[in-house]
Amino acid sequence: MSSHSKRSPALCWARGVLRPVTEFRPQAGDRAFRYGDGVFATMALERGLLLDADAHVERLKASAAAMGLRVPEAVRSPGRLCEILALLGANGSADGVVRVQISAESGGRGYGRAADDSWELVEIHPVPAPRVLTLAILEPNDAPVPALPSVKSCSAVAHVLCARAAARRGAEEAVRVAGGHVLEASASNLFWIHDGVLCTPSASLPLSPGVTRSVVLHVAREAGWEIREAEFDRAALVRAGSAFLTNAVRGVEPVAVLEGSPLEWPPELEALRESVQAARIEGGLPVPS
């Protein structure tokens, strides 16, 4: 953020209007607020670059289409989104977490929605502090699978319960298990190394294959890694010598402890992490001055 924006009230963009965050209130009938009838995207802003912007906007559009929602003009393209971020105070050195939400328009009581009308909310949040990542593996009934796992909807109770289950286990994150297969954490995709092979649960499983996951797979293939995308059971993950999670905000995040056992973080994985972040930076879209 610029020095001026630091002295000014934090801003958001809501319903086509720039306003202080403290002045924005959802209406009581807003369907994302009332029913989770909306979608969202979370992106990283690093040194004034919006990372993986094209992929995130396309995924936002796909999620909106799956929910039968129109995408407002303000967030329909990465370029327009970056213009809004500039209005919110981002500049060429800004770091932050960008959250874009599309909500179905306000309506009367009841689940039925007659139209695809929607409105947008764009916010910039601080970057989370680094953490020592401890990871637990849940039992099948500890957390439910999202009803629409590939859609980033505002109805995120399955992810909330996964995060709560991790906290009950005394871990920062937890891996959801269903049908005998390990899936993903509450807000991250899962990778691990076994016998030199980079393993990750198949996208055909009920999980949300994220944009950063795709970048990791592309960069790893280019670097000559052997990759296995498959259906893995709990035992396969427990045998891991190293593991990491991926999401848009934290990038590649090493797992320090898995199920109470410390894991290694070898130089080849650090090199992969650096290459993934370099690729994301190289493809980042600059916020206009």
mmCIF file of N, CA, C and O in Angstrom, residues 103-157:
data_model
loop_
_atom_site.group_PDB
_atom_site.id
_atom_site.type_symbol
_atom_site.label_atom_id
_atom_site.label_comp_id
_atom_site.label_asym_id
_atom_site.label_seq_id
_atom_site.Cartn_x
_atom_site.Cartn_y
_atom_site.Cartn_z
ATOM 1 N N SER A 103 -21.979 -12.190 -5.092
ATOM 2 C CA SER A 103 -23.162 -12.628 -4.355
ATOM 3 C C SER A 103 -24.394 -12.524 -5.234
ATOM 4 O O SER A 103 -24.547 -11.560 -5.994
ATOM 5 N N ALA A 104 -25.271 -13.509 -5.133
ATOM 6 C CA ALA A 104 -26.585 -13.366 -5.763
ATOM 7 C C ALA A 104 -27.280 -12.145 -5.173
ATOM 8 O O ALA A 104 -27.129 -11.820 -3.989
ATOM 9 N N GLU A 105 -28.017 -11.444 -6.010
ATOM 10 C CA GLU A 105 -28.677 -10.213 -5.585
ATOM 11 C C GLU A 105 -29.711 -10.500 -4.500
ATOM 12 O O GLU A 105 -30.226 -11.615 -4.368
ATOM 13 N N SER A 106 -29.978 -9.473 -3.715
ATOM 14 C CA SER A 106 -30.930 -9.601 -2.613
ATOM 15 C C SER A 106 -32.293 -10.052 -3.130
ATOM 16 O O SER A 106 -32.696 -9.711 -4.241
ATOM 17 N N GLY A 107 -32.979 -10.828 -2.318
ATOM 18 C CA GLY A 107 -34.300 -11.306 -2.695
ATOM 19 C C GLY A 107 -35.128 -11.584 -1.457
ATOM 20 O O GLY A 107 -34.695 -11.360 -0.334
ATOM 21 N N GLY A 108 -36.281 -12.091 -1.688
ATOM 22 C CA GLY A 108 -37.152 -12.415 -0.572
ATOM 23 C C GLY A 108 -36.726 -13.684 0.125
ATOM 24 O O GLY A 108 -35.766 -14.346 -0.246
ATOM 25 N N ARG A 109 -37.478 -14.036 1.139
ATOM 26 C CA ARG A 109 -37.174 -15.229 1.906
ATOM 27 C C ARG A 109 -37.415 -16.477 1.045
ATOM 28 O O ARG A 109 -38.323 -16.516 0.224
ATOM 29 N N GLY A 110 -36.584 -17.521 1.248
ATOM 30 C CA GLY A 110 -36.729 -18.767 0.515
ATOM 31 C C GLY A 110 -35.525 -19.061 -0.353
ATOM 32 O O GLY A 110 -34.760 -18.170 -0.731
ATOM 33 N N TYR A 111 -35.354 -20.334 -0.667
ATOM 34 C CA TYR A 111 -34.181 -20.751 -1.429
ATOM 35 C C TYR A 111 -34.274 -20.387 -2.899
ATOM 36 O O TYR A 111 -33.273 -20.265 -3.592
ATOM 37 N N GLY A 112 -35.460 -20.263 -3.427
ATOM 38 C CA GLY A 112 -35.634 -20.025 -4.854
ATOM 39 C C GLY A 112 -35.045 -18.692 -5.278
ATOM 40 O O GLY A 112 -35.159 -17.680 -4.592
ATOM 41 N N ARG A 113 -34.390 -18.708 -6.443
ATOM 42 C CA ARG A 113 -33.813 -17.481 -7.018
ATOM 43 C C ARG A 113 -34.304 -17.366 -8.457
ATOM 44 O O ARG A 113 -34.040 -18.241 -9.276
ATOM 45 N N ALA A 114 -34.957 -16.275 -8.759
ATOM 46 C CA ALA A 114 -35.599 -16.153 -10.067
ATOM 47 C C ALA A 114 -34.630 -15.705 -11.153
ATOM 48 O O ALA A 114 -34.846 -15.982 -12.321
ATOM 49 N N ALA A 115 -33.558 -15.004 -10.791
ATOM 50 C CA ALA A 115 -32.672 -14.424 -11.797
ATOM 51 C C ALA A 115 -31.210 -14.686 -11.440
ATOM 52 O O ALA A 115 -30.896 -15.181 -10.352
ATOM 53 N N ASP A 116 -30.325 -14.323 -12.378
ATOM 54 C CA ASP A 116 -28.890 -14.525 -12.160
ATOM 55 C C ASP A 116 -28.196 -13.226 -11.754
ATOM 56 O O ASP A 116 -26.978 -13.129 -11.796
ATOM 57 N N ASP A 117 -28.968 -12.207 -11.362
ATOM 58 C CA ASP A 117 -28.389 -10.918 -10.980
ATOM 59 C C ASP A 117 -27.444 -11.086 -9.791
ATOM 60 O O ASP A 117 -27.690 -11.903 -8.891
ATOM 61 N N SER A 118 -26.371 -10.286 -9.770
ATOM 62 C CA SER A 118 -25.374 -10.427 -8.712
ATOM 63 C C SER A 118 -24.679 -9.098 -8.478
ATOM 64 O O SER A 118 -24.844 -8.149 -9.244
ATOM 65 N N TRP A 119 -23.907 -9.044 -7.426
ATOM 66 C CA TRP A 119 -23.076 -7.879 -7.140
ATOM 67 C C TRP A 119 -21.738 -8.347 -6.604
ATOM 68 O O TRP A 119 -21.572 -9.495 -6.190
ATOM 69 N N GLU A 120 -20.738 -7.461 -6.636
ATOM 70 C CA GLU A 120 -19.364 -7.848 -6.331
ATOM 71 C C GLU A 120 -18.825 -7.106 -5.109
ATOM 72 O O GLU A 120 -19.233 -5.981 -4.808
ATOM 73 N N LEU A 121 -17.908 -7.770 -4.421
ATOM 74 C CA LEU A 121 -17.178 -7.183 -3.294
ATOM 75 C C LEU A 121 -15.700 -7.507 -3.486
ATOM 76 O O LEU A 121 -15.342 -8.674 -3.673
ATOM 77 N N VAL A 122 -14.851 -6.477 -3.464
ATOM 78 C CA VAL A 122 -13.410 -6.652 -3.612
ATOM 79 C C VAL A 122 -12.724 -6.049 -2.390
ATOM 80 O O VAL A 122 -12.977 -4.880 -2.047
ATOM 81 N N GLU A 123 -11.871 -6.828 -1.753
ATOM 82 C CA GLU A 123 -11.170 -6.391 -0.535
ATOM 83 C C GLU A 123 -9.689 -6.751 -0.636
ATOM 84 O O GLU A 123 -9.321 -7.708 -1.310
ATOM 85 N N ILE A 124 -8.864 -6.005 0.081
ATOM 86 C CA ILE A 124 -7.452 -6.353 0.249
ATOM 87 C C ILE A 124 -7.184 -6.536 1.734
ATOM 88 O O ILE A 124 -7.477 -5.640 2.543
ATOM 89 N N HIS A 125 -6.638 -7.688 2.095
ATOM 90 C CA HIS A 125 -6.326 -8.008 3.481
ATOM 91 C C HIS A 125 -4.815 -8.139 3.666
ATOM 92 O O HIS A 125 -4.089 -8.363 2.695
ATOM 93 N N PRO A 126 -4.311 -8.038 4.893
ATOM 94 C CA PRO A 126 -2.878 -8.222 5.130
ATOM 95 C C PRO A 126 -2.423 -9.647 4.810
ATOM 96 O O PRO A 126 -3.199 -10.606 4.896
ATOM 97 N N VAL A 127 -1.156 -9.764 4.473
ATOM 98 C CA VAL A 127 -0.562 -11.085 4.235
ATOM 99 C C VAL A 127 -0.434 -11.820 5.570
ATOM 100 O O VAL A 127 0.008 -11.234 6.570
ATOM 101 N N PRO A 128 -0.830 -13.096 5.645
ATOM 102 C CA PRO A 128 -0.706 -13.818 6.912
ATOM 103 C C PRO A 128 0.757 -14.063 7.273
ATOM 104 O O PRO A 128 1.621 -14.172 6.399
ATOM 105 N N ALA A 129 1.020 -14.142 8.558
ATOM 106 C CA ALA A 129 2.385 -14.397 9.026
ATOM 107 C C ALA A 129 2.801 -15.827 8.687
ATOM 108 O O ALA A 129 1.967 -16.733 8.640
ATOM 109 N N PRO A 130 4.092 -16.047 8.433
ATOM 110 C CA PRO A 130 4.565 -17.423 8.232
ATOM 111 C C PRO A 130 4.275 -18.274 9.457
ATOM 112 O O PRO A 130 4.160 -17.767 10.573
ATOM 113 N N ARG A 131 4.167 -19.573 9.260
ATOM 114 C CA ARG A 131 3.863 -20.465 10.369
ATOM 115 C C ARG A 131 4.664 -21.753 10.233
ATOM 116 O O ARG A 131 5.118 -22.117 9.146
ATOM 117 N N VAL A 132 4.860 -22.418 11.341
ATOM 118 C CA VAL A 132 5.421 -23.771 11.339
ATOM 119 C C VAL A 132 4.232 -24.710 11.162
ATOM 120 O O VAL A 132 3.389 -24.835 12.055
ATOM 121 N N LEU A 133 4.157 -25.359 10.017
ATOM 122 C CA LEU A 133 2.951 -26.087 9.637
ATOM 123 C C LEU A 133 2.943 -27.503 10.190
ATOM 124 O O LEU A 133 3.770 -28.339 9.833
ATOM 125 N N THR A 134 1.998 -27.751 11.082
ATOM 126 C CA THR A 134 1.756 -29.102 11.572
ATOM 127 C C THR A 134 0.475 -29.617 10.921
ATOM 128 O O THR A 134 -0.505 -28.887 10.789
ATOM 129 N N LEU A 135 0.497 -30.899 10.537
ATOM 130 C CA LEU A 135 -0.587 -31.455 9.734
ATOM 131 C C LEU A 135 -1.086 -32.754 10.349
ATOM 132 O O LEU A 135 -0.294 -33.644 10.680
ATOM 133 N N ALA A 136 -2.396 -32.846 10.520
ATOM 134 C CA ALA A 136 -3.031 -34.063 11.019
ATOM 135 C C ALA A 136 -3.816 -34.711 9.880
ATOM 136 O O ALA A 136 -4.172 -34.055 8.900
ATOM 137 N N ILE A 137 -4.070 -36.002 10.001
ATOM 138 C CA ILE A 137 -4.904 -36.729 9.046
ATOM 139 C C ILE A 137 -6.192 -37.094 9.760
ATOM 140 O O ILE A 137 -6.179 -37.777 10.788
ATOM 141 N N LEU A 138 -7.305 -36.643 9.235
ATOM 142 C CA LEU A 138 -8.591 -36.839 9.895
ATOM 143 C C LEU A 138 -9.150 -38.233 9.637
ATOM 144 O O LEU A 138 -8.770 -38.909 8.684
ATOM 145 N N GLU A 139 -10.064 -38.615 10.487
ATOM 146 C CA GLU A 139 -10.856 -39.816 10.238
ATOM 147 C C GLU A 139 -11.988 -39.459 9.271
ATOM 148 O O GLU A 139 -12.355 -38.289 9.150
ATOM 149 N N PRO A 140 -12.559 -40.438 8.584
ATOM 150 C CA PRO A 140 -13.570 -40.140 7.557
ATOM 151 C C PRO A 140 -14.742 -39.294 8.035
ATOM 152 O O PRO A 140 -15.283 -38.497 7.269
ATOM 153 N N ASN A 141 -15.155 -39.437 9.284
ATOM 154 C CA ASN A 141 -16.327 -38.703 9.764
ATOM 155 C C ASN A 141 -15.978 -37.409 10.494
ATOM 156 O O ASN A 141 -16.867 -36.746 11.036
ATOM 157 N N ASP A 142 -14.696 -37.046 10.504
ATOM 158 C CA ASP A 142 -14.294 -35.841 11.232
ATOM 159 C C ASP A 142 -14.713 -34.554 10.530
ATOM 160 O O ASP A 142 -14.921 -33.527 11.178
ATOM 161 N N ALA A 143 -14.790 -34.571 9.205
ATOM 162 C CA ALA A 143 -15.170 -33.381 8.442
ATOM 163 C C ALA A 143 -15.826 -33.827 7.140
ATOM 164 O O ALA A 143 -15.347 -34.759 6.497
ATOM 165 N N PRO A 144 -16.902 -33.175 6.746
ATOM 166 C CA PRO A 144 -17.611 -33.584 5.531
ATOM 167 C C PRO A 144 -16.893 -33.137 4.266
ATOM 168 O O PRO A 144 -16.023 -32.256 4.292
ATOM 169 N N VAL A 145 -17.266 -33.740 3.153
ATOM 170 C CA VAL A 145 -16.783 -33.324 1.842
ATOM 171 C C VAL A 145 -17.721 -32.250 1.309
ATOM 172 O O VAL A 145 -18.940 -32.366 1.443
ATOM 173 N N PRO A 146 -17.206 -31.166 0.708
ATOM 174 C CA PRO A 146 -18.098 -30.140 0.153
ATOM 175 C C PRO A 146 -19.057 -30.729 -0.873
ATOM 176 O O PRO A 146 -18.704 -31.641 -1.626
ATOM 177 N N ALA A 147 -20.262 -30.184 -0.909
ATOM 178 C CA ALA A 147 -21.262 -30.671 -1.859
ATOM 179 C C ALA A 147 -20.830 -30.423 -3.302
ATOM 180 O O ALA A 147 -21.077 -31.250 -4.183
ATOM 181 N N LEU A 148 -20.199 -29.287 -3.561
ATOM 182 C CA LEU A 148 -19.679 -28.949 -4.891
ATOM 183 C C LEU A 148 -18.195 -28.661 -4.750
ATOM 184 O O LEU A 148 -17.775 -27.499 -4.713
ATOM 185 N N PRO A 149 -17.352 -29.684 -4.652
ATOM 186 C CA PRO A 149 -15.951 -29.466 -4.304
ATOM 187 C C PRO A 149 -15.167 -28.621 -5.295
ATOM 188 O O PRO A 149 -14.229 -27.925 -4.915
ATOM 189 N N SER A 150 -15.534 -28.646 -6.577
ATOM 190 C CA SER A 150 -14.775 -27.885 -7.561
ATOM 191 C C SER A 150 -15.240 -26.434 -7.677
ATOM 192 O O SER A 150 -14.636 -25.647 -8.406
ATOM 193 N N VAL A 151 -16.317 -26.072 -6.976
ATOM 194 C CA VAL A 151 -16.861 -24.719 -7.023
ATOM 195 C C VAL A 151 -16.496 -23.992 -5.732
ATOM 196 O O VAL A 151 -16.777 -24.489 -4.638
ATOM 197 N N LYS A 152 -15.882 -22.805 -5.860
ATOM 198 C CA LYS A 152 -15.529 -22.030 -4.664
ATOM 199 C C LYS A 152 -16.746 -21.193 -4.263
ATOM 200 O O LYS A 152 -16.831 -19.994 -4.536
ATOM 201 N N SER A 153 -17.690 -21.847 -3.605
ATOM 202 C CA SER A 153 -18.914 -21.166 -3.218
ATOM 203 C C SER A 153 -18.774 -20.572 -1.818
ATOM 204 O O SER A 153 -17.920 -20.978 -1.026
ATOM 205 N N CYS A 154 -19.648 -19.613 -1.517
ATOM 206 C CA CYS A 154 -19.654 -18.993 -0.198
ATOM 207 C C CYS A 154 -20.236 -19.908 0.865
ATOM 208 O O CYS A 154 -20.171 -19.590 2.054
ATOM 209 N N SER A 155 -20.782 -21.026 0.457
ATOM 210 C CA SER A 155 -21.250 -22.031 1.409
ATOM 211 C C SER A 155 -20.062 -22.940 1.744
ATOM 212 O O SER A 155 -19.855 -23.972 1.120
ATOM 213 N N ALA A 156 -19.245 -22.523 2.712
ATOM 214 C CA ALA A 156 -17.961 -23.155 2.979
ATOM 215 C C ALA A 156 -17.934 -23.914 4.299
ATOM 216 O O ALA A 156 -16.881 -24.078 4.906
ATOM 217 N N VAL A 157 -19.091 -24.406 4.748
ATOM 218 C CA VAL A 157 -19.140 -25.045 6.060
ATOM 219 C C VAL A 157 -18.237 -26.271 6.131
ATOM 220 O O VAL A 157 -17.647 -26.554 7.186
#
